[in-house]
């Protein structure tokens, strides 16, 4: 038996475990009729979104697949691999969202019996997504590689996954913030009614949004990075000599095992701290991965430099996660100082939060830098090409993605659970339990966002290496004018992309706000909460969905077309510089926006917990403005950038053979 | 006679013209006793700031000069050149500020007789600064080069100028926004009294701030870039063969002549548009420069590739200025849409403005990229090294600095004039004239900021080339792990610097706000505007000054120490990557912050002019919050970054010989 077949085997195990957990969640009690009704509305809204998204996506995927089939060498196979990649990623997202939409109401119901009953339902619901992502990703790669034996074709699979990620992450991000900003601005600010109040017409759209953006979106994003990192290393391995091609698959297989074990070990007591439980689960998974791969390296006589590089990557991921946590946590200096600054008004709150957001990018940038240099030199010290080591650092960092996604998908499940508990009028102490579950979700979310950005960073560096091998470029020297010009254009792309996406949220939120106001104005008794009067939830879901997909078109098309234009006009070196520039500014804005957004959110929560005048004070109003600015930062523009830079890198690598031949030359 | 002596000759002419204009401004009528009193208070405040700044600066300069003298080869001479550079820059700033503080009250007085009387006083006041900057810079370089014949020593002169710029620009920036934010938040927002109301204790500090930040700061900043671009090209010329060393001096001399002519040609009719007059002056100066250098190239049989590169740079500068104008102008789509978005609250105003700010960096980044590639290939086509062409593009862009600074310094003069007119209760129609002068100043300011960033961008690219020559590095290849890690660390520096500076403003504004509130609380009759009751202006000036210099220490020291640390630990290639990374993120944040800030300002003004509910409406309140966020963006953090990246590049070049020998090697 070939050794690398451990990858599809563990992938299958992962899928089986996911299915088992799905069944477990599904057989839990789904609560009172009122709760089922609300959960049903969320489910309906989510399905409406997914249906429309998949419709758009199908058109997009078919067009791109046709382009690949026509123009590329190996075109038809590439096209098929591309479609297969987008289907696998879409399947994982659909699977994960289905269970999330069941786990939310079930864990809300179980909250009546205490934390230790509700937590496993929510967490296992998240784990389905996590294990489905790694299972389907690894299985997909294995199938494509088994059938073709060519990492170049696996690149097509990866490209397909990235198209899915772009739709799920950026489209979902626009959707979720449209709903959130709209619901908050009219509900909380204008009408002064609480969050998640059933009178608010956008409340269902808002609940749907959490699932769309954070479950399906984050899952597709990490699916994308996970596949891309493995493919990049396979390509680098091929360039170095045949025996290393399947090595990342073996490591990834170990990572899947570690994630399954880690998921199984997460538990929390009756008075336990679910946030701690999630974090310990992550740390444990890391340790298991390091031990498993150490043993594999020892017994299979693999290269310890490569093992070291993978562990360096993993460590960097953990460090980035922890520093992100510091800069966004509710009980740390940045959030507290930002909260305090709200006393002098919204402007100072925003300046302070933005400034800490700027500072927060220092540790991850230095971390990615040191990790890549460390992995490079470790690999070289053991006789392996340094850039291969950098790729393995990315694979190592992403090896525990199953666990990371599980923790992340837990977030929207408990956020929804809290919403359902409030909307269906459960008792104070039940809502209290739901609150505790939710707070843990926010911490997990901050860490996984940092992790996702770090992983994307190392992955695109590995992809840059892969691109260099495929294109045959000699170096990307900043003193070469084409590289430099490419880099300057590349730098401009992520800011342009985030701006278009955020302006999209603004435009869409505007439509949403008009609709919410209209309903409050025109539906008699709605504002007063008269018995039996219900807003038109579906209309709001529809507005958010249509608008989100419309606003996504321009930035997506630009990120593909400009990449090709730079390549075909400037040549392979210019395109290398362009990728470098876009990686740089992509990392910067992804980190800044995710962290500043998280920080403003928690500064507001810190005040709501009673500090500086508490809820309703001027400081609170100022902090709410900061939080609203942060919403599209942290949930739309910031996290979409990971995906965007991965897509651009993959476009470059996929078209590199053509560019090398047909580019205008200077 | 040696040809390059045209440089010191034109520099002397420039200084003589500046002195003549100084005398012209000085002999104008300085108005009523009330006006003189207010102007006197501003002057006193400005002198207090300068005195304290020069005190700190002296300590800093002496310490750095001692370090240079001890550690560098040619140390003592370098130390002297360094001190000389900081003195020349300081002198230009002092000279310029003195005349600005005279021109403000005199043009306010002349406004009684109409636009065509007031405008020349204000503009010529600004022109003194412009001509003093280019005169003293070019004379200083010439003297150092004449005495030593070594461009390496001129680098020391440039480094001295950059130290001055850091203090004037970043320190002045913190000062001016401390005063502005404090005055606005308590005055306009809390007390609901108009801007520039004499009851506001911070009003003098605010008026001083305009001079400190925009006259002295911008002057020192462009002095710095101007010198650095010339030195970088001299070093590149030396590396290529001796006959090109003095070429940039000849071009700079032509630029000074063009600026003198341009300044002389700016005039405005009784019903004229001063904004147009300023812009036409700039375009005219460009044309004169292009013609003069063409003739010189033709008759002196110089290289037309080099001439072309210089003209390409100049064109890029103009294009960057024009696009900046589009993104920040009050009557263009970005400002109007941002104003409109204020209807849905401060958060949407901020998201919209920020998004346009992100988009606004596309044209300048592409412009700098295309200009550098164009200059590179033009030079190569005529048989000159490409990077030399890039340097000459920077020299070309900066050749018209005399005119640019003149237009820029005009801004705070008329801003002050308007303030003085209001505070001393002049008639409506006089204030109207002052208003028109002021509006033109804001346009000129936006263009010159874009120009300054573009010029700094090309200059640091030229400096990167100079650093490569001095250090002996072969290439800065992004696939080299040390270059990459350096780049990632370099990327983090400008955001860190801006964050520290903005948090500094926040901290300092906090102190200021407390003081303003205290005065309103404790001085009886102040709030009501009782006859004879005056606030303690000096106390506010003092708080702003002390705080600004204190908050400047950490970011300045970091930008020097980290540069040296990266060099000595990572080696010359890592430092090259580091400079590249810091240039990239420095450009990004400088453009984003300057443009978003200008945009928010004008969106607010658009509403104040009557749109979307006008002054006092909810939209206006939202826009005021956006404007307040933009204040430290556009006047502190953003423009300081030019200086910061120039300082880091110069530190690298100055210490390159040591780093090449003593760096740890991998």
mmCIF file with all atom_site columns, N, CA and C in Angstrom, chain B residues 80 179 203 253 317 333 339 371 392 461 502 505 509 549 660:
data_model
loop_
_atom_site.group_PDB
_atom_site.id
_atom_site.type_symbol
_atom_site.label_atom_id
_atom_site.label_alt_id
_atom_site.label_comp_id
_atom_site.label_asym_id
_atom_site.label_entity_id
_atom_site.label_seq_id
_atom_site.pdbx_PDB_ins_code
_atom_site.Cartn_x
_atom_site.Cartn_y
_atom_site.Cartn_z
_atom_site.occupancy
_atom_site.B_iso_or_equiv
_atom_site.pdbx_formal_charge
_atom_site.auth_seq_id
_atom_site.auth_comp_id
_atom_site.auth_asym_id
_atom_site.auth_atom_id
_atom_site.pdbx_PDB_model_num
ATOM 1  N N  . UNK B 1 80  ? 29.297  66.669 11.445  1.00 0.00 ? 80  UNK B N  1
ATOM 2  C CA . UNK B 1 80  ? 29.166  68.096 11.145  1.00 0.00 ? 80  UNK B CA 1
ATOM 3  C C  . UNK B 1 80  ? 28.118  68.314 10.045  1.00 0.00 ? 80  UNK B C  1
ATOM 4  N N  . UNK B 1 179 ? -4.576  70.422 19.664  1.00 0.00 ? 179 UNK B N  1
ATOM 5  C CA . UNK B 1 179 ? -5.269  71.697 19.817  1.00 0.00 ? 179 UNK B CA 1
ATOM 6  C C  . UNK B 1 179 ? -6.606  71.677 19.089  1.00 0.00 ? 179 UNK B C  1
ATOM 7  N N  . UNK B 1 203 ? -8.301  78.281 21.320  1.00 0.00 ? 203 UNK B N  1
ATOM 8  C CA . UNK B 1 203 ? -8.373  78.834 19.971  1.00 0.00 ? 203 UNK B CA 1
ATOM 9  C C  . UNK B 1 203 ? -7.012  79.316 19.470  1.00 0.00 ? 203 UNK B C  1
ATOM 10 N N  . UNK B 1 253 ? 18.716  73.159 -9.992  1.00 0.00 ? 253 UNK B N  1
ATOM 11 C CA . UNK B 1 253 ? 18.889  74.595 -10.215 1.00 0.00 ? 253 UNK B CA 1
ATOM 12 C C  . UNK B 1 253 ? 17.844  75.135 -11.186 1.00 0.00 ? 253 UNK B C  1
ATOM 13 N N  . UNK B 1 317 ? 3.764   63.473 -10.590 1.00 0.00 ? 317 UNK B N  1
ATOM 14 C CA . UNK B 1 317 ? 3.421   64.326 -9.459  1.00 0.00 ? 317 UNK B CA 1
ATOM 15 C C  . UNK B 1 317 ? 2.131   65.086 -9.706  1.00 0.00 ? 317 UNK B C  1
ATOM 16 N N  . UNK B 1 333 ? -17.924 63.426 -6.469  1.00 0.00 ? 333 UNK B N  1
ATOM 17 C CA . UNK B 1 333 ? -18.746 62.313 -5.977  1.00 0.00 ? 333 UNK B CA 1
ATOM 18 C C  . UNK B 1 333 ? -18.311 61.758 -4.613  1.00 0.00 ? 333 UNK B C  1
ATOM 19 N N  . UNK B 1 339 ? -21.015 62.663 2.331   1.00 0.00 ? 339 UNK B N  1
ATOM 20 C CA . UNK B 1 339 ? -21.930 63.582 3.017   1.00 0.00 ? 339 UNK B CA 1
ATOM 21 C C  . UNK B 1 339 ? -23.329 62.974 3.079   1.00 0.00 ? 339 UNK B C  1
ATOM 22 N N  . UNK B 1 371 ? 5.274   55.450 -13.368 1.00 0.00 ? 371 UNK B N  1
ATOM 23 C CA . UNK B 1 371 ? 6.317   56.465 -13.526 1.00 0.00 ? 371 UNK B CA 1
ATOM 24 C C  . UNK B 1 371 ? 7.690   55.862 -13.304 1.00 0.00 ? 371 UNK B C  1
ATOM 25 N N  . UNK B 1 392 ? 16.081  60.186 -11.086 1.00 0.00 ? 392 UNK B N  1
ATOM 26 C CA . UNK B 1 392 ? 15.863  61.467 -11.757 1.00 0.00 ? 392 UNK B CA 1
ATOM 27 C C  . UNK B 1 392 ? 14.376  61.798 -11.846 1.00 0.00 ? 392 UNK B C  1
ATOM 28 N N  . UNK B 1 461 ? 12.303  55.195 -3.149  1.00 0.00 ? 461 UNK B N  1
ATOM 29 C CA . UNK B 1 461 ? 12.726  54.167 -4.100  1.00 0.00 ? 461 UNK B CA 1
ATOM 30 C C  . UNK B 1 461 ? 14.141  54.455 -4.598  1.00 0.00 ? 461 UNK B C  1
ATOM 31 N N  . UNK B 1 502 ? -1.013  58.648 16.775  1.00 0.00 ? 502 UNK B N  1
ATOM 32 C CA . UNK B 1 502 ? -2.439  58.965 16.977  1.00 0.00 ? 502 UNK B CA 1
ATOM 33 C C  . UNK B 1 502 ? -2.865  58.759 18.422  1.00 0.00 ? 502 UNK B C  1
ATOM 34 N N  . UNK B 1 505 ? -1.879  61.735 20.133  1.00 0.00 ? 505 UNK B N  1
ATOM 35 C CA . UNK B 1 505 ? -2.856  62.813 19.984  1.00 0.00 ? 505 UNK B CA 1
ATOM 36 C C  . UNK B 1 505 ? -4.018  62.600 20.949  1.00 0.00 ? 505 UNK B C  1
ATOM 37 N N  . UNK B 1 509 ? -4.903  65.150 23.637  1.00 0.00 ? 509 UNK B N  1
ATOM 38 C CA . UNK B 1 509 ? -6.191  65.837 23.511  1.00 0.00 ? 509 UNK B CA 1
ATOM 39 C C  . UNK B 1 509 ? -6.995  65.684 24.793  1.00 0.00 ? 509 UNK B C  1
ATOM 40 N N  . UNK B 1 549 ? 5.765   66.758 22.177  1.00 0.00 ? 549 UNK B N  1
ATOM 41 C CA . UNK B 1 549 ? 7.157   66.325 22.116  1.00 0.00 ? 549 UNK B CA 1
ATOM 42 C C  . UNK B 1 549 ? 7.354   65.044 22.915  1.00 0.00 ? 549 UNK B C  1
ATOM 43 N N  . UNK B 1 660 ? 27.322  46.251 6.463   1.00 0.00 ? 660 UNK B N  1
ATOM 44 C CA . UNK B 1 660 ? 27.942  45.300 5.540   1.00 0.00 ? 660 UNK B CA 1
ATOM 45 C C  . UNK B 1 660 ? 29.086  44.551 6.221   1.00 0.00 ? 660 UNK B C  1
#
